[in-house]
Tab-separated table of C-alpha atoms in Angstrom:
chain	number	residue	atom	x	y	z
P	1	MET	CA	0.000	0.000	0.000
P	2	HIS	CA	1.091	3.543	-0.669
P	3	PRO	CA	2.986	4.776	2.538
P	4	PRO	CA	1.011	8.027	3.041
P	5	LEU	CA	-2.266	6.194	2.679
P	6	HIS	CA	-1.118	3.475	5.076
P	7	SER	CA	-0.189	6.154	7.607
P	8	ALA	CA	-3.567	7.823	7.209
P	9	LEU	CA	-5.390	4.552	7.743
P	10	THR	CA	-3.516	3.747	10.891
P	11	LYS	CA	-4.119	7.211	12.302
P	12	MET	CA	-7.826	7.474	11.403
P	13	ALA	CA	-9.803	5.247	13.727
P	14	SER	CA	-13.257	6.625	12.981
P	15	PRO	CA	-15.429	4.956	10.291
P	16	ILE	CA	-15.945	8.316	8.639
P	17	GLY	CA	-12.220	8.805	8.240
P	18	LEU	CA	-11.788	5.328	6.843
P	19	LEU	CA	-14.592	5.893	4.324
P	20	ALA	CA	-13.017	9.132	3.188
P	21	VAL	CA	-9.681	7.452	2.572
P	22	LEU	CA	-11.323	4.647	0.597
P	23	MET	CA	-13.104	7.201	-1.592
P	24	VAL	CA	-9.785	8.904	-2.285
P	25	MET	CA	-8.233	5.556	-3.248
P	26	SER	CA	-11.136	4.779	-5.590
P	27	SER	CA	-10.778	8.154	-7.286
P	28	ILE	CA	-7.037	7.638	-7.787
P	29	THR	CA	-7.663	4.171	-9.238
P	30	LEU	CA	-10.349	5.445	-11.618
P	31	VAL	CA	-8.195	8.312	-12.860
P	32	THR	CA	-5.263	5.923	-13.342
P	33	ALA	CA	-7.443	3.479	-15.314
P	34	GLN	CA	-8.839	6.240	-17.506
P	35	GLY	CA	-5.382	7.561	-18.163
P	36	ALA	CA	-4.138	4.115	-19.097
P	37	HIS	CA	-7.044	3.639	-21.496
P	38	ALA	CA	-6.345	6.987	-23.123
P	39	ARG	CA	-2.673	6.025	-23.544
P	40	VAL	CA	-3.686	2.758	-25.217
P	41	LEU	CA	-5.891	4.620	-27.686
P	42	ALA	CA	-3.145	7.104	-28.403
P	43	GLN	CA	-0.780	4.395	-29.607
P	44	ASP	CA	-0.879	2.304	-32.768
P	45	PRO	CA	-0.966	-1.467	-32.190
P	46	PRO	CA	2.388	-3.184	-32.633
P	47	GLN	CA	3.231	-3.524	-36.312
P	48	GLY	CA	-0.211	-2.266	-37.266
P	49	THR	CA	-2.256	0.792	-38.170
P	50	SER	CA	-4.902	2.927	-36.515
P	51	ALA	CA	-7.660	5.215	-37.712
P	52	ASP	CA	-10.454	7.119	-36.011
P	53	VAL	CA	-14.133	7.383	-36.880
P	54	GLY	CA	-15.413	10.091	-34.586
P	55	ARG	CA	-14.719	8.773	-31.105
P	56	VAL	CA	-14.169	5.190	-32.235
P	57	ARG	CA	-10.626	3.959	-32.773
P	58	PHE	CA	-9.840	1.160	-35.250
P	59	ASP	CA	-6.599	-0.531	-34.153
P	60	VAL	CA	-5.593	-3.102	-36.750
P	61	GLU	CA	-2.789	-5.596	-36.344
P	62	ALA	CA	-0.625	-6.080	-39.430
P	63	ASN	CA	-2.199	-8.877	-41.432
P	64	GLY	CA	-1.272	-8.442	-45.084
P	65	VAL	CA	-4.919	-8.150	-46.092
P	66	ILE	CA	-6.360	-4.859	-44.873
P	67	ASP	CA	-5.293	-1.903	-42.759
P	68	ALA	CA	-7.189	0.501	-40.519
P	69	ASN	CA	-8.041	2.919	-43.312
P	70	GLY	CA	-9.443	0.079	-45.394
P	71	LEU	CA	-11.693	-1.045	-42.537
P	72	VAL	CA	-12.839	2.515	-41.928
P	73	GLU	CA	-13.736	2.837	-45.590
P	74	LEU	CA	-15.836	-0.337	-45.381
P	75	TYR	CA	-17.462	0.088	-41.972
P	76	GLY	CA	-16.938	3.702	-40.903
P	77	THR	CA	-20.353	4.860	-42.134
P	78	GLY	CA	-22.085	2.048	-40.251
P	79	VAL	CA	-20.242	2.928	-37.052
P	80	THR	CA	-21.166	6.609	-37.401
P	81	THR	CA	-24.797	5.722	-37.988
P	82	ALA	CA	-24.814	3.365	-35.010
P	83	TRP	CA	-23.285	6.042	-32.771
P	84	ASP	CA	-26.068	8.512	-33.627
P	85	GLN	CA	-28.792	5.904	-33.168
P	86	PHE	CA	-27.480	4.657	-29.826
P	87	SER	CA	-27.130	8.204	-28.574
P	88	ALA	CA	-30.855	8.704	-29.174
P	89	LEU	CA	-31.827	5.248	-27.918
P	90	PHE	CA	-29.951	5.309	-24.617
P	91	GLY	CA	-30.141	9.051	-23.984
P	92	SER	CA	-26.408	9.587	-23.450
P	93	GLU	CA	-23.002	9.059	-25.037
P	94	PRO	CA	-19.944	7.234	-23.680
P	95	ALA	CA	-17.626	9.355	-21.590
P	96	HIS	CA	-14.597	7.707	-23.203
P	97	PRO	CA	-13.594	6.756	-26.746
P	98	PHE	CA	-14.241	3.189	-27.836
P	99	GLN	CA	-11.465	0.955	-29.092
P	100	MET	CA	-11.989	-1.790	-31.677
P	101	ARG	CA	-8.948	-4.060	-31.831
P	102	PHE	CA	-8.660	-6.131	-35.001
P	103	LEU	CA	-6.248	-9.010	-34.361
P	104	VAL	CA	-4.942	-11.834	-36.505
P	105	ALA	CA	-5.205	-14.419	-33.719
P	106	PRO	CA	-7.002	-13.184	-30.575
P	107	ASP	CA	-5.839	-14.807	-27.337
P	108	PRO	CA	-8.429	-17.463	-26.376
P	109	ALA	CA	-7.733	-16.883	-22.710
P	110	ALA	CA	-8.508	-13.182	-23.123
P	111	THR	CA	-11.653	-13.666	-25.220
P	112	ALA	CA	-12.946	-16.229	-22.733
P	113	ARG	CA	-13.278	-13.394	-20.207
P	114	MET	CA	-15.211	-11.228	-22.693
P	115	ALA	CA	-18.819	-11.182	-23.844
P	116	TRP	CA	-19.274	-13.485	-26.845
P	117	ILE	CA	-20.804	-11.765	-29.892
P	118	SER	CA	-19.929	-14.210	-32.647
P	119	GLU	CA	-17.028	-16.424	-33.679
P	120	ALA	CA	-15.355	-13.269	-34.932
P	121	ALA	CA	-16.030	-10.692	-32.202
P	122	TRP	CA	-15.991	-10.259	-28.425
P	123	ALA	CA	-16.766	-7.275	-26.173
P	124	ALA	CA	-14.700	-6.358	-23.126
P	125	PRO	CA	-16.559	-6.375	-19.795
P	126	ASP	CA	-15.674	-2.725	-19.153
P	127	GLY	CA	-17.601	-1.596	-22.224
P	128	LEU	CA	-14.622	0.403	-23.464
P	129	SER	CA	-13.255	-1.922	-26.118
P	130	GLY	CA	-13.793	-5.030	-28.190
P	131	VAL	CA	-11.740	-7.602	-30.042
P	132	VAL	CA	-12.287	-8.739	-33.627
P	133	ALA	CA	-10.648	-11.711	-35.357
P	134	ILE	CA	-9.686	-10.277	-38.748
P	135	GLN	CA	-10.051	-13.274	-41.070
P	136	PRO	CA	-13.407	-14.552	-39.729
P	137	PHE	CA	-14.699	-10.988	-39.630
P	138	LEU	CA	-13.824	-10.328	-43.283
P	139	ALA	CA	-15.627	-13.557	-44.211
P	140	LEU	CA	-18.913	-12.174	-42.862
P	141	SER	CA	-21.464	-10.495	-45.085
P	142	PRO	CA	-21.411	-6.667	-44.928
P	143	LEU	CA	-24.580	-6.641	-42.804
P	144	GLU	CA	-23.288	-9.293	-40.419
P	145	ALA	CA	-20.021	-7.396	-40.040
P	146	ASP	CA	-21.862	-4.134	-39.347
P	147	ASN	CA	-23.951	-5.935	-36.743
P	148	ALA	CA	-20.906	-7.292	-34.937
P	149	LEU	CA	-19.564	-3.750	-34.584
P	150	ARG	CA	-23.003	-2.391	-33.572
P	151	ASN	CA	-23.311	-5.055	-30.885
P	152	MET	CA	-19.892	-4.214	-29.559
P	153	LEU	CA	-20.360	-0.432	-29.630
P	154	SER	CA	-23.815	-0.501	-28.012
P	155	ARG	CA	-22.334	-1.875	-24.796
P	156	SER	CA	-20.355	1.320	-24.296
P	157	PHE	CA	-23.573	3.363	-24.464
P	158	MET	CA	-25.384	1.002	-22.118
P	159	ARG	CA	-22.527	1.192	-19.659
P	160	GLN	CA	-22.684	4.984	-19.638
P	161	ALA	CA	-26.481	5.158	-19.367
P	162	SER	CA	-26.680	2.583	-16.555
P	163	GLY	CA	-23.709	3.781	-14.575
P	164	ALA	CA	-21.946	0.491	-15.393
P	165	ARG	CA	-24.615	-1.399	-13.416
P	166	LEU	CA	-26.607	-3.053	-16.186
P	167	PRO	CA	-26.721	-6.844	-15.630
P	168	PRO	CA	-24.576	-8.571	-18.279
P	169	PRO	CA	-27.409	-10.884	-19.452
P	170	LEU	CA	-29.612	-7.869	-20.106
P	171	ALA	CA	-26.744	-6.103	-21.862
P	172	ASP	CA	-26.227	-9.194	-24.073
P	173	GLY	CA	-29.904	-9.250	-25.045
P	174	ILE	CA	-30.087	-5.532	-25.780
P	175	ALA	CA	-26.844	-5.586	-27.770
P	176	ARG	CA	-28.288	-8.353	-29.937
P	177	TYR	CA	-31.624	-6.541	-30.278
P	178	VAL	CA	-30.046	-3.324	-31.593
P	179	GLU	CA	-28.415	-5.148	-34.481
P	180	LEU	CA	-29.904	-4.622	-37.928
P	181	PRO	CA	-32.397	-7.414	-38.762
P	182	VAL	CA	-31.100	-10.458	-40.614
P	183	LEU	CA	-34.163	-12.648	-41.065
P	184	ALA	CA	-32.261	-15.930	-41.212
P	185	GLN	CA	-30.509	-15.189	-37.922
P	186	GLN	CA	-33.686	-13.919	-36.258
P	187	ALA	CA	-35.536	-17.052	-37.348
P	188	ARG	CA	-32.723	-19.146	-35.885
P	189	LEU	CA	-32.943	-17.342	-32.541
P	190	GLY	CA	-36.715	-17.736	-32.501
P	191	SER	CA	-36.506	-21.469	-33.232
P	192	LEU	CA	-33.981	-22.002	-30.429
P	193	VAL	CA	-36.259	-20.332	-27.870
P	194	GLN	CA	-39.278	-22.185	-29.236
P	195	GLY	CA	-37.451	-25.484	-28.771
P	196	LEU	CA	-36.786	-24.660	-25.124
P	197	ASP	CA	-40.360	-23.541	-24.604
P	198	GLN	CA	-41.803	-26.721	-26.078
P	199	ALA	CA	-39.419	-28.862	-24.023
P	200	GLY	CA	-40.344	-26.968	-20.858
P	201	THR	CA	-36.755	-25.896	-20.278
P	202	ARG	CA	-37.072	-22.193	-21.047
P	203	PRO	CA	-35.660	-20.341	-18.033
P	204	ALA	CA	-37.654	-17.783	-16.060
P	205	ILE	CA	-36.612	-14.144	-15.814
P	206	LEU	CA	-35.055	-14.888	-12.413
P	207	ASP	CA	-32.729	-17.410	-14.060
P	208	VAL	CA	-31.981	-15.266	-17.121
P	209	LEU	CA	-30.908	-12.230	-15.109
P	210	GLY	CA	-29.338	-14.144	-12.256
P	211	THR	CA	-25.642	-14.357	-11.588
P	212	ALA	CA	-25.304	-18.016	-12.633
P	213	PRO	CA	-24.722	-18.610	-16.356
P	214	LEU	CA	-27.498	-20.280	-18.322
P	215	PRO	CA	-26.966	-24.030	-18.926
P	216	PHE	CA	-26.926	-23.652	-22.710
P	217	ASP	CA	-24.428	-23.001	-25.453
P	218	ALA	CA	-23.579	-19.394	-26.299
P	219	GLU	CA	-26.030	-19.097	-29.213
P	220	THR	CA	-28.975	-20.510	-27.263
P	221	SER	CA	-28.193	-18.304	-24.272
P	222	ILE	CA	-28.153	-15.225	-26.506
P	223	ALA	CA	-31.448	-16.338	-28.080
P	224	VAL	CA	-33.146	-16.478	-24.667
P	225	LYS	CA	-31.824	-13.061	-23.650
P	226	TYR	CA	-32.803	-11.598	-27.018
P	227	SER	CA	-36.360	-12.908	-26.704
P	228	LEU	CA	-36.672	-11.312	-23.258
P	229	VAL	CA	-35.542	-7.930	-24.591
P	230	ALA	CA	-37.863	-8.287	-27.601
P	231	PHE	CA	-40.733	-8.922	-25.174
P	232	ILE	CA	-39.890	-5.870	-23.066
P	233	THR	CA	-39.423	-3.566	-26.059
P	234	GLU	CA	-42.423	-4.641	-28.080
P	235	ARG	CA	-44.815	-4.931	-25.133
P	236	TYR	CA	-43.799	-1.781	-23.243
P	237	GLY	CA	-42.166	0.357	-25.944
P	238	VAL	CA	-38.716	1.669	-26.782
P	239	ALA	CA	-39.043	4.444	-24.214
P	240	SER	CA	-39.412	1.770	-21.509
P	241	LEU	CA	-36.241	0.081	-22.752
P	242	GLN	CA	-34.393	3.374	-22.386
P	243	ALA	CA	-35.885	3.952	-18.934
P	244	LEU	CA	-34.934	0.407	-17.932
P	245	VAL	CA	-31.273	0.897	-18.838
P	246	GLN	CA	-31.156	4.295	-17.167
P	247	GLY	CA	-32.939	2.910	-14.105
P	248	PHE	CA	-29.867	0.919	-13.132
P	249	ALA	CA	-27.908	4.140	-12.680
P	250	GLY	CA	-29.848	4.708	-9.463
P	251	GLU	CA	-30.563	1.128	-8.401
P	252	PRO	CA	-28.303	-1.861	-9.111
P	253	LYS	CA	-30.853	-4.600	-8.335
P	254	TRP	CA	-32.713	-5.784	-11.411
P	255	ASP	CA	-35.593	-7.242	-9.347
P	256	ILE	CA	-36.314	-3.684	-8.185
P	257	VAL	CA	-35.649	-1.841	-11.442
P	258	LEU	CA	-37.785	-4.074	-13.683
P	259	PRO	CA	-41.008	-3.831	-11.621
P	260	THR	CA	-40.461	-0.113	-11.055
P	261	VAL	CA	-39.989	0.725	-14.737
P	262	LEU	CA	-42.439	-1.749	-16.256
P	263	GLY	CA	-45.108	-1.515	-13.581
P	264	GLN	CA	-45.463	-5.259	-12.953
P	265	SER	CA	-43.966	-7.718	-10.511
P	266	VAL	CA	-41.342	-10.189	-11.696
P	267	GLU	CA	-43.938	-12.982	-11.503
P	268	GLU	CA	-46.392	-10.976	-13.617
P	269	LEU	CA	-43.640	-10.185	-16.116
P	270	ASP	CA	-42.814	-13.899	-16.339
P	271	ALA	CA	-46.455	-14.692	-17.102
P	272	ALA	CA	-46.666	-11.888	-19.677
P	273	TRP	CA	-43.457	-13.135	-21.329
P	274	ALA	CA	-44.910	-16.647	-21.605
P	275	GLU	CA	-48.087	-15.188	-23.126
P	276	PHE	CA	-46.061	-13.097	-25.593
P	277	LEU	CA	-43.888	-15.913	-26.933
P	278	PRO	CA	-46.437	-17.925	-28.999
P	279	ARG	CA	-47.179	-14.887	-31.175
P	280	TRP	CA	-43.487	-14.119	-31.342
P	281	PHE	CA	-42.760	-17.666	-32.497
P	282	GLY	CA	-45.348	-17.252	-35.254
P	283	SER	CA	-44.153	-14.055	-36.917
P	284	GLY	CA	-43.142	-11.607	-34.201
P	285	TRP	CA	-39.501	-12.634	-34.486
P	286	ARG	CA	-39.420	-10.690	-37.753
P	287	GLU	CA	-40.146	-7.412	-35.944
P	288	ASN	CA	-37.545	-5.213	-34.372
P	289	ALA	CA	-38.547	-1.803	-33.065
P	290	VAL	CA	-34.985	-0.490	-33.088
P	291	SER	CA	-34.614	-1.291	-36.793
P	292	ALA	CA	-37.113	1.521	-37.383
P	293	PHE	CA	-34.211	3.941	-36.879
P	294	ASP	CA	-33.350	3.278	-40.507
P	295	LEU	CA	-35.701	5.121	-42.849
P	296	THR	CA	-33.922	3.848	-45.948
P	297	GLY	CA	-36.365	1.006	-46.504
P	298	ALA	CA	-39.417	3.255	-46.212
P	299	GLU	CA	-37.852	5.872	-48.477
P	300	GLU	CA	-36.974	3.273	-51.116
P	301	LEU	CA	-40.518	1.918	-51.031
P	302	PHE	CA	-41.829	5.441	-51.490
P	303	GLU	CA	-39.518	6.070	-54.444
P	304	ARG	CA	-40.861	2.887	-56.091
P	305	GLY	CA	-44.398	4.125	-55.608
P	306	ALA	CA	-45.265	1.467	-52.994
P	307	TYR	CA	-46.953	4.057	-50.826
P	308	GLU	CA	-48.885	1.690	-48.572
P	309	ALA	CA	-45.787	-0.362	-47.710
P	310	ALA	CA	-43.757	2.838	-47.235
P	311	SER	CA	-46.406	4.181	-44.880
P	312	ALA	CA	-46.365	0.970	-42.836
P	313	GLU	CA	-42.577	1.100	-42.512
P	314	ALA	CA	-42.550	4.791	-41.682
P	315	SER	CA	-45.265	4.341	-39.032
P	316	ARG	CA	-42.914	2.094	-37.060
P	317	SER	CA	-40.259	4.789	-37.261
P	318	GLN	CA	-42.780	7.402	-36.204
P	319	GLN	CA	-43.561	5.390	-33.062
P	320	LEU	CA	-39.868	4.968	-32.304
P	321	PHE	CA	-38.938	8.626	-32.668
P	322	SER	CA	-42.050	9.690	-30.809
P	323	ASP	CA	-41.115	7.419	-27.890
P	324	LEU	CA	-37.591	8.824	-27.841
P	325	GLY	CA	-38.683	12.436	-28.314
P	326	ASP	CA	-36.387	12.812	-31.339
P	327	GLN	CA	-38.074	15.810	-32.983
P	328	PRO	CA	-35.770	16.213	-36.013
P	329	MET	CA	-36.223	12.576	-37.046
P	330	LEU	CA	-39.901	12.709	-36.143
P	331	SER	CA	-40.354	15.660	-38.501
P	332	ARG	CA	-38.542	13.788	-41.247
P	333	VAL	CA	-40.647	10.642	-40.879
P	334	GLU	CA	-43.876	12.618	-40.631
P	335	GLY	CA	-42.972	14.323	-43.904
P	336	LEU	CA	-42.502	10.902	-45.481
P	337	LEU	CA	-45.828	9.734	-44.052
P	338	ALA	CA	-47.575	12.808	-45.432
P	339	GLN	CA	-46.098	12.236	-48.889
P	340	SER	CA	-47.058	8.567	-48.755
P	341	ALA	CA	-50.621	9.546	-47.827
P	342	VAL	CA	-50.798	11.869	-50.829
P	343	GLY	CA	-49.430	9.106	-53.055
P	344	LEU	CA	-51.998	6.640	-51.719
P	345	GLN	CA	-54.802	9.128	-52.303
P	346	ALA	CA	-53.565	9.887	-55.810
P	347	ASP	CA	-53.335	6.197	-56.694
P	348	GLN	CA	-56.789	5.569	-55.259
P	349	THR	CA	-58.154	8.467	-57.289
P	350	MET	CA	-56.676	6.977	-60.457
P	351	THR	CA	-58.271	3.656	-59.542
P	352	ASP	CA	-61.587	5.452	-59.180
P	353	VAL	CA	-61.035	7.118	-62.566
P	354	GLN	CA	-60.540	3.730	-64.180
P	355	ALA	CA	-63.651	2.376	-62.456
P	356	SER	CA	-65.646	5.389	-63.657
P	357	LEU	CA	-64.464	4.892	-67.224
P	358	GLU	CA	-65.330	1.204	-67.047
P	359	ALA	CA	-68.793	2.235	-65.837
P	360	HIS	CA	-68.852	4.852	-68.654
P	361	ASP	CA	-69.362	7.699	-66.188
P	362	TYR	CA	-67.292	10.160	-68.207
P	363	THR	CA	-68.190	13.293	-66.273
P	364	ARG	CA	-67.156	11.790	-62.927
P	365	ALA	CA	-63.961	10.464	-64.515
P	366	ALA	CA	-63.078	13.972	-65.717
P	367	THR	CA	-63.701	15.414	-62.255
P	368	LEU	CA	-61.550	12.727	-60.642
P	369	LEU	CA	-58.768	13.343	-63.160
P	370	ASP	CA	-58.654	16.984	-62.089
P	371	GLU	CA	-58.294	15.808	-58.473
P	372	ALA	CA	-55.586	13.298	-59.425
P	373	GLU	CA	-53.582	15.997	-61.215
P	374	ARG	CA	-53.813	18.208	-58.141
P	375	LEU	CA	-52.581	15.381	-55.883
P	376	TYR	CA	-49.733	14.319	-58.167
P	377	GLY	CA	-48.667	17.930	-58.312
P	378	ARG	CA	-47.790	17.659	-54.621
P	379	LEU	CA	-45.472	14.698	-55.246
P	380	PRO	CA	-41.990	14.643	-56.786
P	381	GLU	CA	-42.081	14.833	-60.572
P	382	ALA	CA	-40.974	11.209	-60.998
P	383	HIS	CA	-44.173	10.060	-59.269
P	384	ARG	CA	-46.579	11.848	-61.602
P	385	SER	CA	-48.651	9.631	-63.930
P	386	ASP	CA	-48.774	12.121	-66.795
P	387	GLU	CA	-49.184	9.492	-69.521
P	388	ALA	CA	-51.971	7.642	-67.703
P	389	ILE	CA	-53.763	10.913	-66.954
P	390	ALA	CA	-53.496	12.021	-70.597
P	391	SER	CA	-54.809	8.670	-71.795
P	392	TYR	CA	-57.704	8.669	-69.353
P	393	ARG	CA	-58.516	12.278	-70.151
P	394	SER	CA	-58.666	11.461	-73.857
P	395	ILE	CA	-61.097	8.631	-73.180
P	396	SER	CA	-63.276	10.695	-70.864
P	397	GLY	CA	-63.234	13.577	-73.358
P	398	ARG	CA	-64.368	11.352	-76.223
P	399	GLY	CA	-67.053	9.902	-74.020
P	400	GLN	CA	-68.318	13.288	-72.895
P	401	GLY	CA	-68.308	14.530	-76.499
P	402	ALA	CA	-70.283	11.516	-77.691
P	403	VAL	CA	-72.820	11.881	-74.870
P	404	THR	CA	-73.291	15.559	-75.729
P	405	ARG	CA	-73.670	14.818	-79.447
P	406	LEU	CA	-76.219	12.075	-78.787
P	407	ALA	CA	-78.194	14.398	-76.502
P	408	ILE	CA	-78.287	17.075	-79.221
P	409	ALA	CA	-79.370	14.509	-81.795
P	410	ASP	CA	-82.113	13.283	-79.513
P	411	GLN	CA	-83.234	16.869	-78.866
P	412	HIS	CA	-83.520	17.642	-82.613
P	413	ALA	CA	-84.947	14.284	-83.590
P	414	GLY	CA	-88.467	15.706	-83.899
P	415	SER	CA	-87.473	18.360	-86.407
P	416	TRP	CA	-87.940	17.305	-90.023
P	417	LEU	CA	-85.745	20.156	-91.161
P	418	SER	CA	-82.681	18.800	-89.276
P	419	VAL	CA	-83.157	15.080	-89.831
P	420	ARG	CA	-80.010	14.783	-91.887
P	421	GLN	CA	-77.771	16.475	-89.258
P	422	THR	CA	-79.511	14.643	-86.442
P	423	ARG	CA	-78.865	11.302	-88.083
P	424	ALA	CA	-75.187	12.219	-88.683
P	425	ASP	CA	-74.773	13.188	-85.028
P	426	ALA	CA	-76.356	9.944	-83.840
P	427	LEU	CA	-74.118	7.894	-86.137
P	428	ALA	CA	-70.964	9.733	-84.953
P	429	ALA	CA	-71.942	9.253	-81.306
P	430	GLY	CA	-72.563	5.561	-81.956
P	431	ARG	CA	-69.096	5.127	-83.450
P	432	GLU	CA	-67.531	6.697	-80.311
P	433	PHE	CA	-69.621	4.509	-78.009
P	434	ALA	CA	-68.561	1.444	-79.991
P	435	TYR	CA	-64.903	2.460	-79.532
P	436	LEU	CA	-65.460	3.023	-75.799
P	437	GLY	CA	-67.354	-0.233	-75.350
P	438	ASP	CA	-70.371	1.671	-74.047
P	439	ALA	CA	-73.026	-0.841	-75.084
P	440	ASN	CA	-75.974	0.927	-73.464
P	441	ARG	CA	-75.368	4.266	-75.140
P	442	LEU	CA	-74.461	2.530	-78.383
P	443	GLY	CA	-77.894	0.933	-78.253
P	444	GLU	CA	-79.468	4.343	-77.659
P	445	ALA	CA	-77.634	5.812	-80.661
P	446	ASN	CA	-78.602	2.881	-82.874
P	447	ALA	CA	-82.205	3.116	-81.718
P	448	LEU	CA	-82.279	6.808	-82.590
P	449	VAL	CA	-80.781	6.171	-86.032
P	450	GLN	CA	-83.253	3.374	-86.676
P	451	ASP	CA	-86.141	5.566	-85.525
P	452	LEU	CA	-85.005	8.323	-87.855
P	453	ASP	CA	-84.658	5.813	-90.683
P	454	ARG	CA	-88.169	4.497	-90.080
P	455	ARG	CA	-89.567	8.002	-90.022
P	456	LEU	CA	-87.747	8.810	-93.238
P	457	GLN	CA	-89.023	5.604	-94.730
P	458	ARG	CA	-92.562	6.489	-93.762
P	459	LEU	CA	-92.041	9.942	-95.184
P	460	VAL	CA	-90.733	8.564	-98.453
P	461	LEU	CA	-93.568	6.070	-98.680
P	462	GLY	CA	-96.041	8.772	-97.812
P	463	LEU	CA	-94.606	11.067	-100.413
P	464	ALA	CA	-94.647	8.242	-102.923
P	465	ALA	CA	-98.286	7.543	-102.138
P	466	VAL	CA	-99.133	11.202	-102.458
P	467	SER	CA	-97.257	11.306	-105.715
P	468	LEU	CA	-99.209	8.332	-107.014
P	469	LEU	CA	-102.500	9.820	-105.931
P	470	THR	CA	-101.564	13.128	-107.473
P	471	ALA	CA	-100.569	11.436	-110.677
P	472	ALA	CA	-103.843	9.479	-110.777
P	473	TRP	CA	-105.826	12.640	-110.123
P	474	LEU	CA	-103.964	14.436	-112.840
P	475	VAL	CA	-104.564	11.600	-115.249
P	476	ALA	CA	-108.207	11.591	-114.382
P	477	TRP	CA	-108.363	15.343	-114.602
P	478	VAL	CA	-106.633	15.365	-117.918
P	479	TRP	CA	-108.874	12.640	-119.117
P	480	PHE	CA	-112.024	14.402	-118.187
P	481	ARG	CA	-110.796	17.793	-119.356
P	482	ALA	CA	-109.432	16.641	-122.691
P	483	PRO	CA	-111.386	17.684	-126.020
P	484	ALA	CA	-113.920	15.101	-127.399
P	485	ASN	CA	-115.802	14.548	-130.830
P	486	LEU	CA	-118.931	16.615	-130.201
P	487	ALA	CA	-121.935	16.691	-132.532
P	488	TRP	CA	-122.922	20.318	-132.873
P	489	ALA	CA	-126.375	21.134	-134.445
P	490	PRO	CA	-126.185	23.258	-137.598
P	491	ARG	CA	-126.980	26.901	-137.187
P	492	ARG	CA	-130.310	28.000	-138.443
P	493	ARG	CA	-130.912	31.223	-140.278
P	494	THR	CA	-133.756	33.495	-139.302
P	495	SER	CA	-135.962	35.074	-141.917
P	496	ARG	CA	-137.008	38.586	-141.971
P	497	THR	CA	-140.307	37.550	-140.633
P	498	GLY	CA	-138.659	36.123	-137.585
P	499	GLN	CA	-139.058	32.441	-138.366
P	500	SER	CA	-136.269	29.997	-138.491
P	501	VAL	CA	-135.379	28.680	-141.861
């Protein structure tokens, strides 16, 4: 022991004095440890390279394959994104930089004392560093590699938020939950827990969060812890997960923190977990509230015009950012939701236009097209259905024109002076209705044409009959008025005496 401290301890007999000295010793130890950690980060690994991404240090042992800058180029963006997300999720940032040590052959004895993440990565118990086996790590898919680093980095945030008091099993489950979803891996975790549940060997919360390790292999143990965190997050919300982690800063006992934050006793939580799992085994394993941090999927769906799917994805993000009180991201996701709603309404309006045209309601189709144009005008130009609108407007215009022309023809059908124009209008309208497949109005146009033809036929026949009668009358008249051989009596002369001679 340091001589001055030893002297102080021997001289101070009171408990208060002893406590004060112990606090001084703890402070010296903490400062020394922090200083040592800072010195480690300040130095490159032996025969290797180092690079920083914000407050994360990549220390890479010489390996002949990739250096620190190469790893930063591949995974730096993912680490930066994870840092921002974890800052919002846990409500604080680590007080110290985080060190990721990429080694050719990690010491098995050293990794055995760390938290297992995968066959390629381990996290130090102090939450300040992690170890990565270079070759196995590079063999992972880009998403799996990003997840290994996310898992590792999240522990530093949890340590800060919980005052380094978060139970390791809970930290393991949360670190796995904040990874980006890989459906094959999530299905595997779900099947492992389901197997335990069906065999009646699934541990209770008391056993999961207890000090004794679970009697399973590493993957099965992680699956159980992950399912517990999924239950807590999806049943009580992301805000409750944040409150749970932060709750340990003031109280180290999990059997006090859990009931306080979640509002149920441990026994009630156990029962609720058991009730939650059957649905989770069915399809709930696909869901991950924390994955809603990433709006990329929703934005890509929107860009493809899948507005309903984009809205569903964005709604999960809206719930997440609302729970965390992240106003900038909430504004962004609400803007996406609003645009998706406009897109849905525009698409529905175009569906209604098509239905109206199929029902040959041309006036309603024209009105709906005006509404569709107004809605598409509020969307980015690439989303506007200009060709479809032009095509539909042409059809509705031809239909409206034909309806108007048939109405005019019907109105003038009683006028003998406009029979020719009326018949032409009815024929033209009928041709349009035939093109549009409007059988009812085509029948009306044909009926009008046929009626006009019958009337004309009757007129012609009537005129012919009149002509025949007139001709017969004229013949008769001519016959009776024509000169005939008349026998006229000779004229008699009158004598002077007045007698005929």
